[in-house]
Amino acid sequence: MPVVLHGPAYSTYARTARLALEEKGVSYELQEVDILTGKGHEPAHLARQPWGKVPAFEHDGFGLFETFAITRYVDEAFPGPSLQPADVKARARMTQICDVIDSYGYGAMVGKVFWQEVIVPMQGGTPDADIVAAGKEGAEKVLNVIHRLMENGAMCGDAVSLADLHVLPPLDYYLMAPSGRDAFAQRPKLEAWWKRMSTRESVVKTRPKLG
Ligand SMILES: N[C@@H](CCC(=O)N[C@@H](CS)C(=O)NCC(=O)O)C(=O)O
């Protein structure tokens, strides 16, 4: 049975799962579930993801939700370059960075700043300055922490890992927002990392088309 990922191409979490699939060279079908039109809360999707969120994943009749569980499964179930460092401390750092971005990064960068400054104007509205300010404060703290944790220009270890794949999609959206455009100021390791990562085939292939 083919691998199926349920989620729209514009979702950052779905993009992280797709990046893992692309990096492993796994062929998969992307089934669009448009959460903006309520498709996430239809019974078919709730059966896959009880909270109506994306992505949801299937492989050989095995269903999985929660992006970090999906990316680890993809890394471990398929051949290809390992996306988790063998060294136990580097692997713990990878998990820490994924959890930081999930717990504190996504909501601030995407839910607040990107949404207010990019999506709201696209829909004809005016950004809420208080939400933007709170989001920017949260996002900058996350970027400071990640920048401090990065070693030798990599998120962790020597090769691309799940940490890179979890950080990149929300950061990509943050950079599109006016408040996120100076994200690399005084963060040279992050800037060098972005320059390398943003031209990678998996990253280019999964870049969302907005508007
Ligand atoms: N903990 C979930 C979070 C997924 C998530 O928040 N996805 C967003 C899209 S990027 C979503 O589905 N939002 C719609 C909603 O919250 O109803 C995971 O790791 O997969």
mmCIF file with all atom_site columns, C-alpha atoms and ligand atoms in Angstrom:
data_model
loop_
_atom_site.group_PDB
_atom_site.id
_atom_site.type_symbol
_atom_site.label_atom_id
_atom_site.label_alt_id
_atom_site.label_comp_id
_atom_site.label_asym_id
_atom_site.label_entity_id
_atom_site.label_seq_id
_atom_site.pdbx_PDB_ins_code
_atom_site.Cartn_x
_atom_site.Cartn_y
_atom_site.Cartn_z
_atom_site.occupancy
_atom_site.B_iso_or_equiv
_atom_site.pdbx_formal_charge
_atom_site.auth_seq_id
_atom_site.auth_comp_id
_atom_site.auth_asym_id
_atom_site.auth_atom_id
_atom_site.pdbx_PDB_model_num
ATOM   1   C CA  . MET A 1 1   ? 0.000   0.000  0.000  1.00 0.00 ? 1   MET A CA  1
ATOM   2   C CA  . PRO A 1 2   ? 1.371   3.442  -0.819 1.00 0.00 ? 2   PRO A CA  1
ATOM   3   C CA  . VAL A 1 3   ? 2.337   5.928  1.809  1.00 0.00 ? 3   VAL A CA  1
ATOM   4   C CA  . VAL A 1 4   ? -0.309  8.614  2.200  1.00 0.00 ? 4   VAL A CA  1
ATOM   5   C CA  . LEU A 1 5   ? 0.022   11.951 3.939  1.00 0.00 ? 5   LEU A CA  1
ATOM   6   C CA  . HIS A 1 6   ? -3.195  13.803 4.666  1.00 0.00 ? 6   HIS A CA  1
ATOM   7   C CA  . GLY A 1 7   ? -2.715  17.545 4.918  1.00 0.00 ? 7   GLY A CA  1
ATOM   8   C CA  . PRO A 1 8   ? -2.583  20.657 2.783  1.00 0.00 ? 8   PRO A CA  1
ATOM   9   C CA  . ALA A 1 9   ? 0.672   21.751 1.155  1.00 0.00 ? 9   ALA A CA  1
ATOM   10  C CA  . TYR A 1 10  ? 0.438   25.072 3.014  1.00 0.00 ? 10  TYR A CA  1
ATOM   11  C CA  . SER A 1 11  ? 0.604   23.444 6.474  1.00 0.00 ? 11  SER A CA  1
ATOM   12  C CA  . THR A 1 12  ? 3.984   23.760 8.182  1.00 0.00 ? 12  THR A CA  1
ATOM   13  C CA  . TYR A 1 13  ? 3.522   20.512 10.118 1.00 0.00 ? 13  TYR A CA  1
ATOM   14  C CA  . ALA A 1 14  ? 2.542   18.649 6.938  1.00 0.00 ? 14  ALA A CA  1
ATOM   15  C CA  . ARG A 1 15  ? 5.596   20.165 5.253  1.00 0.00 ? 15  ARG A CA  1
ATOM   16  C CA  . THR A 1 16  ? 7.859   18.816 7.992  1.00 0.00 ? 16  THR A CA  1
ATOM   17  C CA  . ALA A 1 17  ? 6.455   15.317 7.409  1.00 0.00 ? 17  ALA A CA  1
ATOM   18  C CA  . ARG A 1 18  ? 6.894   15.757 3.649  1.00 0.00 ? 18  ARG A CA  1
ATOM   19  C CA  . LEU A 1 19  ? 10.478  16.926 4.135  1.00 0.00 ? 19  LEU A CA  1
ATOM   20  C CA  . ALA A 1 20  ? 11.214  13.694 6.007  1.00 0.00 ? 20  ALA A CA  1
ATOM   21  C CA  . LEU A 1 21  ? 9.606   11.640 3.219  1.00 0.00 ? 21  LEU A CA  1
ATOM   22  C CA  . GLU A 1 22  ? 11.541  13.554 0.553  1.00 0.00 ? 22  GLU A CA  1
ATOM   23  C CA  . GLU A 1 23  ? 14.845  13.267 2.400  1.00 0.00 ? 23  GLU A CA  1
ATOM   24  C CA  . LYS A 1 24  ? 14.345  9.500  2.712  1.00 0.00 ? 24  LYS A CA  1
ATOM   25  C CA  . GLY A 1 25  ? 13.326  9.202  -0.937 1.00 0.00 ? 25  GLY A CA  1
ATOM   26  C CA  . VAL A 1 26  ? 9.939   7.676  -0.056 1.00 0.00 ? 26  VAL A CA  1
ATOM   27  C CA  . SER A 1 27  ? 7.248   8.060  -2.697 1.00 0.00 ? 27  SER A CA  1
ATOM   28  C CA  . TYR A 1 28  ? 3.963   9.159  -1.191 1.00 0.00 ? 28  TYR A CA  1
ATOM   29  C CA  . GLU A 1 29  ? 0.583   10.528 -2.070 1.00 0.00 ? 29  GLU A CA  1
ATOM   30  C CA  . LEU A 1 30  ? -0.404  13.904 -0.650 1.00 0.00 ? 30  LEU A CA  1
ATOM   31  C CA  . GLN A 1 31  ? -4.133  13.992 0.063  1.00 0.00 ? 31  GLN A CA  1
ATOM   32  C CA  . GLU A 1 32  ? -5.124  17.602 0.533  1.00 0.00 ? 32  GLU A CA  1
ATOM   33  C CA  . VAL A 1 33  ? -7.264  18.217 3.637  1.00 0.00 ? 33  VAL A CA  1
ATOM   34  C CA  . ASP A 1 34  ? -8.121  21.899 3.533  1.00 0.00 ? 34  ASP A CA  1
ATOM   35  C CA  . ILE A 1 35  ? -8.301  22.866 7.193  1.00 0.00 ? 35  ILE A CA  1
ATOM   36  C CA  . LEU A 1 36  ? -9.278  26.438 6.252  1.00 0.00 ? 36  LEU A CA  1
ATOM   37  C CA  . THR A 1 37  ? -12.591 25.221 4.827  1.00 0.00 ? 37  THR A CA  1
ATOM   38  C CA  . GLY A 1 38  ? -13.341 22.921 7.753  1.00 0.00 ? 38  GLY A CA  1
ATOM   39  C CA  . LYS A 1 39  ? -12.316 19.639 6.108  1.00 0.00 ? 39  LYS A CA  1
ATOM   40  C CA  . GLY A 1 40  ? -10.206 18.776 9.139  1.00 0.00 ? 40  GLY A CA  1
ATOM   41  C CA  . HIS A 1 41  ? -13.336 18.423 11.236 1.00 0.00 ? 41  HIS A CA  1
ATOM   42  C CA  . GLU A 1 42  ? -15.206 16.138 8.879  1.00 0.00 ? 42  GLU A CA  1
ATOM   43  C CA  . PRO A 1 43  ? -15.703 12.583 10.206 1.00 0.00 ? 43  PRO A CA  1
ATOM   44  C CA  . ALA A 1 44  ? -13.267 11.011 7.705  1.00 0.00 ? 44  ALA A CA  1
ATOM   45  C CA  . HIS A 1 45  ? -10.402 13.176 8.921  1.00 0.00 ? 45  HIS A CA  1
ATOM   46  C CA  . LEU A 1 46  ? -11.381 13.034 12.611 1.00 0.00 ? 46  LEU A CA  1
ATOM   47  C CA  . ALA A 1 47  ? -11.062 9.255  12.309 1.00 0.00 ? 47  ALA A CA  1
ATOM   48  C CA  . ARG A 1 48  ? -7.418  9.804  11.328 1.00 0.00 ? 48  ARG A CA  1
ATOM   49  C CA  . GLN A 1 49  ? -6.627  12.727 13.655 1.00 0.00 ? 49  GLN A CA  1
ATOM   50  C CA  . PRO A 1 50  ? -9.033  13.078 16.609 1.00 0.00 ? 50  PRO A CA  1
ATOM   51  C CA  . TRP A 1 51  ? -8.284  16.825 16.992 1.00 0.00 ? 51  TRP A CA  1
ATOM   52  C CA  . GLY A 1 52  ? -8.917  17.586 13.329 1.00 0.00 ? 52  GLY A CA  1
ATOM   53  C CA  . LYS A 1 53  ? -5.346  18.740 12.793 1.00 0.00 ? 53  LYS A CA  1
ATOM   54  C CA  . VAL A 1 54  ? -2.929  17.935 10.019 1.00 0.00 ? 54  VAL A CA  1
ATOM   55  C CA  . PRO A 1 55  ? -0.989  15.951 9.061  1.00 0.00 ? 55  PRO A CA  1
ATOM   56  C CA  . ALA A 1 56  ? -2.155  12.356 9.392  1.00 0.00 ? 56  ALA A CA  1
ATOM   57  C CA  . PHE A 1 57  ? -0.139  9.526  7.919  1.00 0.00 ? 57  PHE A CA  1
ATOM   58  C CA  . GLU A 1 58  ? -0.762  5.977  6.649  1.00 0.00 ? 58  GLU A CA  1
ATOM   59  C CA  . HIS A 1 59  ? 1.601   3.204  5.668  1.00 0.00 ? 59  HIS A CA  1
ATOM   60  C CA  . ASP A 1 60  ? 0.526   -0.381 5.008  1.00 0.00 ? 60  ASP A CA  1
ATOM   61  C CA  . GLY A 1 61  ? -2.667  0.134  6.986  1.00 0.00 ? 61  GLY A CA  1
ATOM   62  C CA  . PHE A 1 62  ? -0.761  1.675  9.907  1.00 0.00 ? 62  PHE A CA  1
ATOM   63  C CA  . GLY A 1 63  ? -2.151  5.089  10.782 1.00 0.00 ? 63  GLY A CA  1
ATOM   64  C CA  . LEU A 1 64  ? -0.235  7.700  12.721 1.00 0.00 ? 64  LEU A CA  1
ATOM   65  C CA  . PHE A 1 65  ? -0.714  11.308 13.776 1.00 0.00 ? 65  PHE A CA  1
ATOM   66  C CA  . GLU A 1 66  ? 1.523   13.844 15.585 1.00 0.00 ? 66  GLU A CA  1
ATOM   67  C CA  . THR A 1 67  ? 4.260   15.121 13.346 1.00 0.00 ? 67  THR A CA  1
ATOM   68  C CA  . PHE A 1 68  ? 7.254   14.134 15.466 1.00 0.00 ? 68  PHE A CA  1
ATOM   69  C CA  . ALA A 1 69  ? 5.915   10.561 15.714 1.00 0.00 ? 69  ALA A CA  1
ATOM   70  C CA  . ILE A 1 70  ? 5.462   10.561 11.922 1.00 0.00 ? 70  ILE A CA  1
ATOM   71  C CA  . THR A 1 71  ? 8.935   11.894 11.131 1.00 0.00 ? 71  THR A CA  1
ATOM   72  C CA  . ARG A 1 72  ? 10.602  9.413  13.483 1.00 0.00 ? 72  ARG A CA  1
ATOM   73  C CA  . TYR A 1 73  ? 8.599   6.567  11.982 1.00 0.00 ? 73  TYR A CA  1
ATOM   74  C CA  . VAL A 1 74  ? 9.515   7.649  8.444  1.00 0.00 ? 74  VAL A CA  1
ATOM   75  C CA  . ASP A 1 75  ? 13.178  7.796  9.400  1.00 0.00 ? 75  ASP A CA  1
ATOM   76  C CA  . GLU A 1 76  ? 13.156  4.378  11.058 1.00 0.00 ? 76  GLU A CA  1
ATOM   77  C CA  . ALA A 1 77  ? 10.823  2.473  8.713  1.00 0.00 ? 77  ALA A CA  1
ATOM   78  C CA  . PHE A 1 78  ? 12.472  3.359  5.420  1.00 0.00 ? 78  PHE A CA  1
ATOM   79  C CA  . PRO A 1 79  ? 15.978  3.008  4.037  1.00 0.00 ? 79  PRO A CA  1
ATOM   80  C CA  . GLY A 1 80  ? 18.005  6.062  3.168  1.00 0.00 ? 80  GLY A CA  1
ATOM   81  C CA  . PRO A 1 81  ? 20.203  8.452  5.107  1.00 0.00 ? 81  PRO A CA  1
ATOM   82  C CA  . SER A 1 82  ? 19.454  8.496  8.821  1.00 0.00 ? 82  SER A CA  1
ATOM   83  C CA  . LEU A 1 83  ? 17.720  11.660 9.990  1.00 0.00 ? 83  LEU A CA  1
ATOM   84  C CA  . GLN A 1 84  ? 18.572  11.083 13.659 1.00 0.00 ? 84  GLN A CA  1
ATOM   85  C CA  . PRO A 1 85  ? 22.119  11.368 14.984 1.00 0.00 ? 85  PRO A CA  1
ATOM   86  C CA  . ALA A 1 86  ? 23.615  8.133  16.338 1.00 0.00 ? 86  ALA A CA  1
ATOM   87  C CA  . ASP A 1 87  ? 25.262  9.990  19.203 1.00 0.00 ? 87  ASP A CA  1
ATOM   88  C CA  . VAL A 1 88  ? 22.934  9.988  22.182 1.00 0.00 ? 88  VAL A CA  1
ATOM   89  C CA  . LYS A 1 89  ? 23.602  13.603 23.180 1.00 0.00 ? 89  LYS A CA  1
ATOM   90  C CA  . ALA A 1 90  ? 23.181  14.914 19.621 1.00 0.00 ? 90  ALA A CA  1
ATOM   91  C CA  . ARG A 1 91  ? 19.931  12.916 19.379 1.00 0.00 ? 91  ARG A CA  1
ATOM   92  C CA  . ALA A 1 92  ? 18.687  14.398 22.652 1.00 0.00 ? 92  ALA A CA  1
ATOM   93  C CA  . ARG A 1 93  ? 19.525  17.874 21.282 1.00 0.00 ? 93  ARG A CA  1
ATOM   94  C CA  . MET A 1 94  ? 17.550  17.055 18.143 1.00 0.00 ? 94  MET A CA  1
ATOM   95  C CA  . THR A 1 95  ? 14.505  16.074 20.227 1.00 0.00 ? 95  THR A CA  1
ATOM   96  C CA  . GLN A 1 96  ? 14.900  19.205 22.340 1.00 0.00 ? 96  GLN A CA  1
ATOM   97  C CA  . ILE A 1 97  ? 14.924  21.484 19.282 1.00 0.00 ? 97  ILE A CA  1
ATOM   98  C CA  . CYS A 1 98  ? 11.885  19.724 17.783 1.00 0.00 ? 98  CYS A CA  1
ATOM   99  C CA  . ASP A 1 99  ? 10.021  20.129 21.081 1.00 0.00 ? 99  ASP A CA  1
ATOM   100 C CA  . VAL A 1 100 ? 11.026  23.804 21.425 1.00 0.00 ? 100 VAL A CA  1
ATOM   101 C CA  . ILE A 1 101 ? 9.724   24.612 17.957 1.00 0.00 ? 101 ILE A CA  1
ATOM   102 C CA  . ASP A 1 102 ? 6.515   22.655 18.605 1.00 0.00 ? 102 ASP A CA  1
ATOM   103 C CA  . SER A 1 103 ? 5.833   24.039 22.091 1.00 0.00 ? 103 SER A CA  1
ATOM   104 C CA  . TYR A 1 104 ? 6.963   27.661 21.688 1.00 0.00 ? 104 TYR A CA  1
ATOM   105 C CA  . GLY A 1 105 ? 7.884   28.350 18.044 1.00 0.00 ? 105 GLY A CA  1
ATOM   106 C CA  . TYR A 1 106 ? 4.918   27.425 15.859 1.00 0.00 ? 106 TYR A CA  1
ATOM   107 C CA  . GLY A 1 107 ? 2.299   29.412 17.791 1.00 0.00 ? 107 GLY A CA  1
ATOM   108 C CA  . ALA A 1 108 ? 4.442   32.554 17.933 1.00 0.00 ? 108 ALA A CA  1
ATOM   109 C CA  . MET A 1 109 ? 5.948   32.474 14.421 1.00 0.00 ? 109 MET A CA  1
ATOM   110 C CA  . VAL A 1 110 ? 3.029   31.089 12.447 1.00 0.00 ? 110 VAL A CA  1
ATOM   111 C CA  . GLY A 1 111 ? -0.081  31.344 14.621 1.00 0.00 ? 111 GLY A CA  1
ATOM   112 C CA  . LYS A 1 112 ? 0.570   34.945 15.603 1.00 0.00 ? 112 LYS A CA  1
ATOM   113 C CA  . VAL A 1 113 ? 3.116   36.818 13.410 1.00 0.00 ? 113 VAL A CA  1
ATOM   114 C CA  . PHE A 1 114 ? 2.689   35.111 10.024 1.00 0.00 ? 114 PHE A CA  1
ATOM   115 C CA  . TRP A 1 115 ? -1.056  34.819 10.387 1.00 0.00 ? 115 TRP A CA  1
ATOM   116 C CA  . GLN A 1 116 ? -1.556  38.444 11.353 1.00 0.00 ? 116 GLN A CA  1
ATOM   117 C CA  . GLU A 1 117 ? 0.947   39.995 8.953  1.00 0.00 ? 117 GLU A CA  1
ATOM   118 C CA  . VAL A 1 118 ? 0.516   37.763 5.889  1.00 0.00 ? 118 VAL A CA  1
ATOM   119 C CA  . ILE A 1 119 ? -2.818  35.911 5.975  1.00 0.00 ? 119 ILE A CA  1
ATOM   120 C CA  . VAL A 1 120 ? -5.022  38.579 7.556  1.00 0.00 ? 120 VAL A CA  1
ATOM   121 C CA  . PRO A 1 121 ? -4.026  41.221 4.936  1.00 0.00 ? 121 PRO A CA  1
ATOM   122 C CA  . MET A 1 122 ? -4.502  38.625 2.149  1.00 0.00 ? 122 MET A CA  1
ATOM   123 C CA  . GLN A 1 123 ? -8.056  38.263 3.418  1.00 0.00 ? 123 GLN A CA  1
ATOM   124 C CA  . GLY A 1 124 ? -8.534  42.041 3.379  1.00 0.00 ? 124 GLY A CA  1
ATOM   125 C CA  . GLY A 1 125 ? -8.098  42.576 7.131  1.00 0.00 ? 125 GLY A CA  1
ATOM   126 C CA  . THR A 1 126 ? -5.753  44.589 9.340  1.00 0.00 ? 126 THR A CA  1
ATOM   127 C CA  . PRO A 1 127 ? -3.168  42.862 11.543 1.00 0.00 ? 127 PRO A CA  1
ATOM   128 C CA  . ASP A 1 128 ? -3.716  43.067 15.286 1.00 0.00 ? 128 ASP A CA  1
ATOM   129 C CA  . ALA A 1 129 ? -0.605  44.879 16.568 1.00 0.00 ? 129 ALA A CA  1
ATOM   130 C CA  . ASP A 1 130 ? -0.834  43.354 20.065 1.00 0.00 ? 130 ASP A CA  1
ATOM   131 C CA  . ILE A 1 131 ? -0.940  39.811 18.693 1.00 0.00 ? 131 ILE A CA  1
ATOM   132 C CA  . VAL A 1 132 ? 2.002   40.595 16.382 1.00 0.00 ? 132 VAL A CA  1
ATOM   133 C CA  . ALA A 1 133 ? 4.033   42.070 19.257 1.00 0.00 ? 133 ALA A CA  1
ATOM   134 C CA  . ALA A 1 134 ? 3.374   39.048 21.493 1.00 0.00 ? 134 ALA A CA  1
ATOM   135 C CA  . GLY A 1 135 ? 4.213   36.686 18.621 1.00 0.00 ? 135 GLY A CA  1
ATOM   136 C CA  . LYS A 1 136 ? 7.408   38.518 17.773 1.00 0.00 ? 136 LYS A CA  1
ATOM   137 C CA  . GLU A 1 137 ? 8.575   38.428 21.391 1.00 0.00 ? 137 GLU A CA  1
ATOM   138 C CA  . GLY A 1 138 ? 7.918   34.687 21.543 1.00 0.00 ? 138 GLY A CA  1
ATOM   139 C CA  . ALA A 1 139 ? 9.514   34.009 18.159 1.00 0.00 ? 139 ALA A CA  1
ATOM   140 C CA  . GLU A 1 140 ? 12.658  35.983 18.938 1.00 0.00 ? 140 GLU A CA  1
ATOM   141 C CA  . LYS A 1 141 ? 13.138  34.067 22.180 1.00 0.00 ? 141 LYS A CA  1
ATOM   142 C CA  . VAL A 1 142 ? 12.801  30.755 20.333 1.00 0.00 ? 142 VAL A CA  1
ATOM   143 C CA  . LEU A 1 143 ? 15.311  31.865 17.693 1.00 0.00 ? 143 LEU A CA  1
ATOM   144 C CA  . ASN A 1 144 ? 17.763  32.993 20.366 1.00 0.00 ? 144 ASN A CA  1
ATOM   145 C CA  . VAL A 1 145 ? 17.510  29.623 22.093 1.00 0.00 ? 145 VAL A CA  1
ATOM   146 C CA  . ILE A 1 146 ? 17.892  27.671 18.858 1.00 0.00 ? 146 ILE A CA  1
ATOM   147 C CA  . HIS A 1 147 ? 20.820  29.840 17.789 1.00 0.00 ? 147 HIS A CA  1
ATOM   148 C CA  . ARG A 1 148 ? 22.540  29.184 21.106 1.00 0.00 ? 148 ARG A CA  1
ATOM   149 C CA  . LEU A 1 149 ? 21.958  25.422 20.810 1.00 0.00 ? 149 LEU A CA  1
ATOM   150 C CA  . MET A 1 150 ? 23.253  25.162 17.226 1.00 0.00 ? 150 MET A CA  1
ATOM   151 C CA  . GLU A 1 151 ? 26.737  23.732 16.814 1.00 0.00 ? 151 GLU A CA  1
ATOM   152 C CA  . ASN A 1 152 ? 29.164  24.233 13.934 1.00 0.00 ? 152 ASN A CA  1
ATOM   153 C CA  . GLY A 1 153 ? 26.458  25.723 11.762 1.00 0.00 ? 153 GLY A CA  1
ATOM   154 C CA  . ALA A 1 154 ? 24.226  22.638 12.052 1.00 0.00 ? 154 ALA A CA  1
ATOM   155 C CA  . MET A 1 155 ? 21.091  22.223 14.137 1.00 0.00 ? 155 MET A CA  1
ATOM   156 C CA  . CYS A 1 156 ? 22.661  19.170 15.755 1.00 0.00 ? 156 CYS A CA  1
ATOM   157 C CA  . GLY A 1 157 ? 25.183  16.536 14.712 1.00 0.00 ? 157 GLY A CA  1
ATOM   158 C CA  . ASP A 1 158 ? 26.968  16.700 11.362 1.00 0.00 ? 158 ASP A CA  1
ATOM   159 C CA  . ALA A 1 159 ? 24.150  15.887 8.946  1.00 0.00 ? 159 ALA A CA  1
ATOM   160 C CA  . VAL A 1 160 ? 20.628  17.069 8.267  1.00 0.00 ? 160 VAL A CA  1
ATOM   161 C CA  . SER A 1 161 ? 18.385  15.720 11.017 1.00 0.00 ? 161 SER A CA  1
ATOM   162 C CA  . LEU A 1 162 ? 14.766  15.937 12.062 1.00 0.00 ? 162 LEU A CA  1
ATOM   163 C CA  . ALA A 1 163 ? 15.648  19.134 13.946 1.00 0.00 ? 163 ALA A CA  1
ATOM   164 C CA  . ASP A 1 164 ? 16.350  20.893 10.630 1.00 0.00 ? 164 ASP A CA  1
ATOM   165 C CA  . LEU A 1 165 ? 13.098  19.574 9.165  1.00 0.00 ? 165 LEU A CA  1
ATOM   166 C CA  . HIS A 1 166 ? 11.007  20.706 12.136 1.00 0.00 ? 166 HIS A CA  1
ATOM   167 C CA  . VAL A 1 167 ? 12.531  24.201 12.336 1.00 0.00 ? 167 VAL A CA  1
ATOM   168 C CA  . LEU A 1 168 ? 12.507  25.077 8.638  1.00 0.00 ? 168 LEU A CA  1
ATOM   169 C CA  . PRO A 1 169 ? 8.771   25.321 7.774  1.00 0.00 ? 169 PRO A CA  1
ATOM   170 C CA  . PRO A 1 170 ? 7.711   27.686 10.588 1.00 0.00 ? 170 PRO A CA  1
ATOM   171 C CA  . LEU A 1 171 ? 10.858  29.765 10.102 1.00 0.00 ? 171 LEU A CA  1
ATOM   172 C CA  . ASP A 1 172 ? 10.139  30.019 6.358  1.00 0.00 ? 172 ASP A CA  1
ATOM   173 C CA  . TYR A 1 173 ? 6.713   31.520 7.145  1.00 0.00 ? 173 TYR A CA  1
ATOM   174 C CA  . TYR A 1 174 ? 8.144   33.816 9.833  1.00 0.00 ? 174 TYR A CA  1
ATOM   175 C CA  . LEU A 1 175 ? 10.642  35.202 7.309  1.00 0.00 ? 175 LEU A CA  1
ATOM   176 C CA  . MET A 1 176 ? 7.770   36.123 4.969  1.00 0.00 ? 176 MET A CA  1
ATOM   177 C CA  . ALA A 1 177 ? 6.247   38.413 7.597  1.00 0.00 ? 177 ALA A CA  1
ATOM   178 C CA  . PRO A 1 178 ? 7.559   41.993 7.925  1.00 0.00 ? 178 PRO A CA  1
ATOM   179 C CA  . SER A 1 179 ? 8.301   41.383 11.620 1.00 0.00 ? 179 SER A CA  1
ATOM   180 C CA  . GLY A 1 180 ? 10.350  38.295 10.810 1.00 0.00 ? 180 GLY A CA  1
ATOM   181 C CA  . ARG A 1 181 ? 12.532  39.766 8.097  1.00 0.00 ? 181 ARG A CA  1
ATOM   182 C CA  . ASP A 1 182 ? 15.379  40.641 10.462 1.00 0.00 ? 182 ASP A CA  1
ATOM   183 C CA  . ALA A 1 183 ? 15.432  37.137 11.945 1.00 0.00 ? 183 ALA A CA  1
ATOM   184 C CA  . PHE A 1 184 ? 19.056  36.648 10.895 1.00 0.00 ? 184 PHE A CA  1
ATOM   185 C CA  . ALA A 1 185 ? 20.366  39.889 12.373 1.00 0.00 ? 185 ALA A CA  1
ATOM   186 C CA  . GLN A 1 186 ? 22.935  38.856 14.962 1.00 0.00 ? 186 GLN A CA  1
ATOM   187 C CA  . ARG A 1 187 ? 22.236  35.182 14.282 1.00 0.00 ? 187 ARG A CA  1
ATOM   188 C CA  . PRO A 1 188 ? 24.990  34.318 11.793 1.00 0.00 ? 188 PRO A CA  1
ATOM   189 C CA  . LYS A 1 189 ? 24.824  30.547 12.401 1.00 0.00 ? 189 LYS A CA  1
ATOM   190 C CA  . LEU A 1 190 ? 21.131  30.558 11.601 1.00 0.00 ? 190 LEU A CA  1
ATOM   191 C CA  . GLU A 1 191 ? 21.675  32.639 8.471  1.00 0.00 ? 191 GLU A CA  1
ATOM   192 C CA  . ALA A 1 192 ? 24.394  30.306 7.163  1.00 0.00 ? 192 ALA A CA  1
ATOM   193 C CA  . TRP A 1 193 ? 22.180  27.316 7.934  1.00 0.00 ? 193 TRP A CA  1
ATOM   194 C CA  . TRP A 1 194 ? 19.259  28.920 6.064  1.00 0.00 ? 194 TRP A CA  1
ATOM   195 C CA  . LYS A 1 195 ? 21.407  29.641 3.011  1.00 0.00 ? 195 LYS A CA  1
ATOM   196 C CA  . ARG A 1 196 ? 22.386  25.978 2.832  1.00 0.00 ? 196 ARG A CA  1
ATOM   197 C CA  . MET A 1 197 ? 18.995  24.496 3.643  1.00 0.00 ? 197 MET A CA  1
ATOM   198 C CA  . SER A 1 198 ? 16.791  26.728 1.525  1.00 0.00 ? 198 SER A CA  1
ATOM   199 C CA  . THR A 1 199 ? 18.242  25.452 -1.751 1.00 0.00 ? 199 THR A CA  1
ATOM   200 C CA  . ARG A 1 200 ? 17.978  21.765 -0.848 1.00 0.00 ? 200 ARG A CA  1
ATOM   201 C CA  . GLU A 1 201 ? 15.841  19.778 -3.260 1.00 0.00 ? 201 GLU A CA  1
ATOM   202 C CA  . SER A 1 202 ? 13.374  18.630 -0.574 1.00 0.00 ? 202 SER A CA  1
ATOM   203 C CA  . VAL A 1 203 ? 12.930  22.197 0.640  1.00 0.00 ? 203 VAL A CA  1
ATOM   204 C CA  . VAL A 1 204 ? 12.414  23.690 -2.818 1.00 0.00 ? 204 VAL A CA  1
ATOM   205 C CA  . LYS A 1 205 ? 10.002  20.896 -3.769 1.00 0.00 ? 205 LYS A CA  1
ATOM   206 C CA  . THR A 1 206 ? 7.787   21.398 -0.704 1.00 0.00 ? 206 THR A CA  1
ATOM   207 C CA  . ARG A 1 207 ? 7.782   25.216 -0.676 1.00 0.00 ? 207 ARG A CA  1
ATOM   208 C CA  . PRO A 1 208 ? 4.138   26.307 -0.307 1.00 0.00 ? 208 PRO A CA  1
ATOM   209 C CA  . LYS A 1 209 ? 2.550   28.480 -2.971 1.00 0.00 ? 209 LYS A CA  1
ATOM   210 C CA  . LEU A 1 210 ? 0.567   31.138 -1.189 1.00 0.00 ? 210 LEU A CA  1
ATOM   211 C CA  . GLY A 1 211 ? -2.035  33.541 -2.478 1.00 0.00 ? 211 GLY A CA  1
HETATM 212 N N1  . LIG B 2 .   ? 0.579   18.445 17.492 1.00 0.00 ? 1   LIG B N1  1
HETATM 213 C C1  . LIG B 2 .   ? 0.201   18.421 16.098 1.00 0.00 ? 1   LIG B C1  1
HETATM 214 C C2  . LIG B 2 .   ? 0.011   19.861 15.634 1.00 0.00 ? 1   LIG B C2  1
HETATM 215 C C3  . LIG B 2 .   ? -0.431  19.947 14.181 1.00 0.00 ? 1   LIG B C3  1
HETATM 216 C C4  . LIG B 2 .   ? -1.020  21.304 13.843 1.00 0.00 ? 1   LIG B C4  1
HETATM 217 O O1  . LIG B 2 .   ? -1.224  22.173 14.726 1.00 0.00 ? 1   LIG B O1  1
HETATM 218 N N2  . LIG B 2 .   ? -1.334  21.489 12.562 1.00 0.00 ? 1   LIG B N2  1
HETATM 219 C C5  . LIG B 2 .   ? -2.012  22.711 12.152 1.00 0.00 ? 1   LIG B C5  1
HETATM 220 C C6  . LIG B 2 .   ? -1.636  23.086 10.713 1.00 0.00 ? 1   LIG B C6  1
HETATM 221 S S1  . LIG B 2 .   ? 0.061   23.475 10.479 1.00 0.00 ? 1   LIG B S1  1
HETATM 222 C C7  . LIG B 2 .   ? -3.500  22.453 12.150 1.00 0.00 ? 1   LIG B C7  1
HETATM 223 O O2  . LIG B 2 .   ? -3.937  21.367 11.843 1.00 0.00 ? 1   LIG B O2  1
HETATM 224 N N3  . LIG B 2 .   ? -4.297  23.478 12.473 1.00 0.00 ? 1   LIG B N3  1
HETATM 225 C C8  . LIG B 2 .   ? -5.730  23.391 12.386 1.00 0.00 ? 1   LIG B C8  1
HETATM 226 C C9  . LIG B 2 .   ? -6.389  23.374 13.717 1.00 0.00 ? 1   LIG B C9  1
HETATM 227 O O3  . LIG B 2 .   ? -5.712  23.588 14.743 1.00 0.00 ? 1   LIG B O3  1
HETATM 228 O O4  . LIG B 2 .   ? -7.606  23.137 13.749 1.00 0.00 ? 1   LIG B O4  1
HETATM 229 C C10 . LIG B 2 .   ? 1.286   17.704 15.287 1.00 0.00 ? 1   LIG B C10 1
HETATM 230 O O5  . LIG B 2 .   ? 2.430   17.639 15.739 1.00 0.00 ? 1   LIG B O5  1
HETATM 231 O O6  . LIG B 2 .   ? 0.981   17.158 14.212 1.00 0.00 ? 1   LIG B O6  1
#
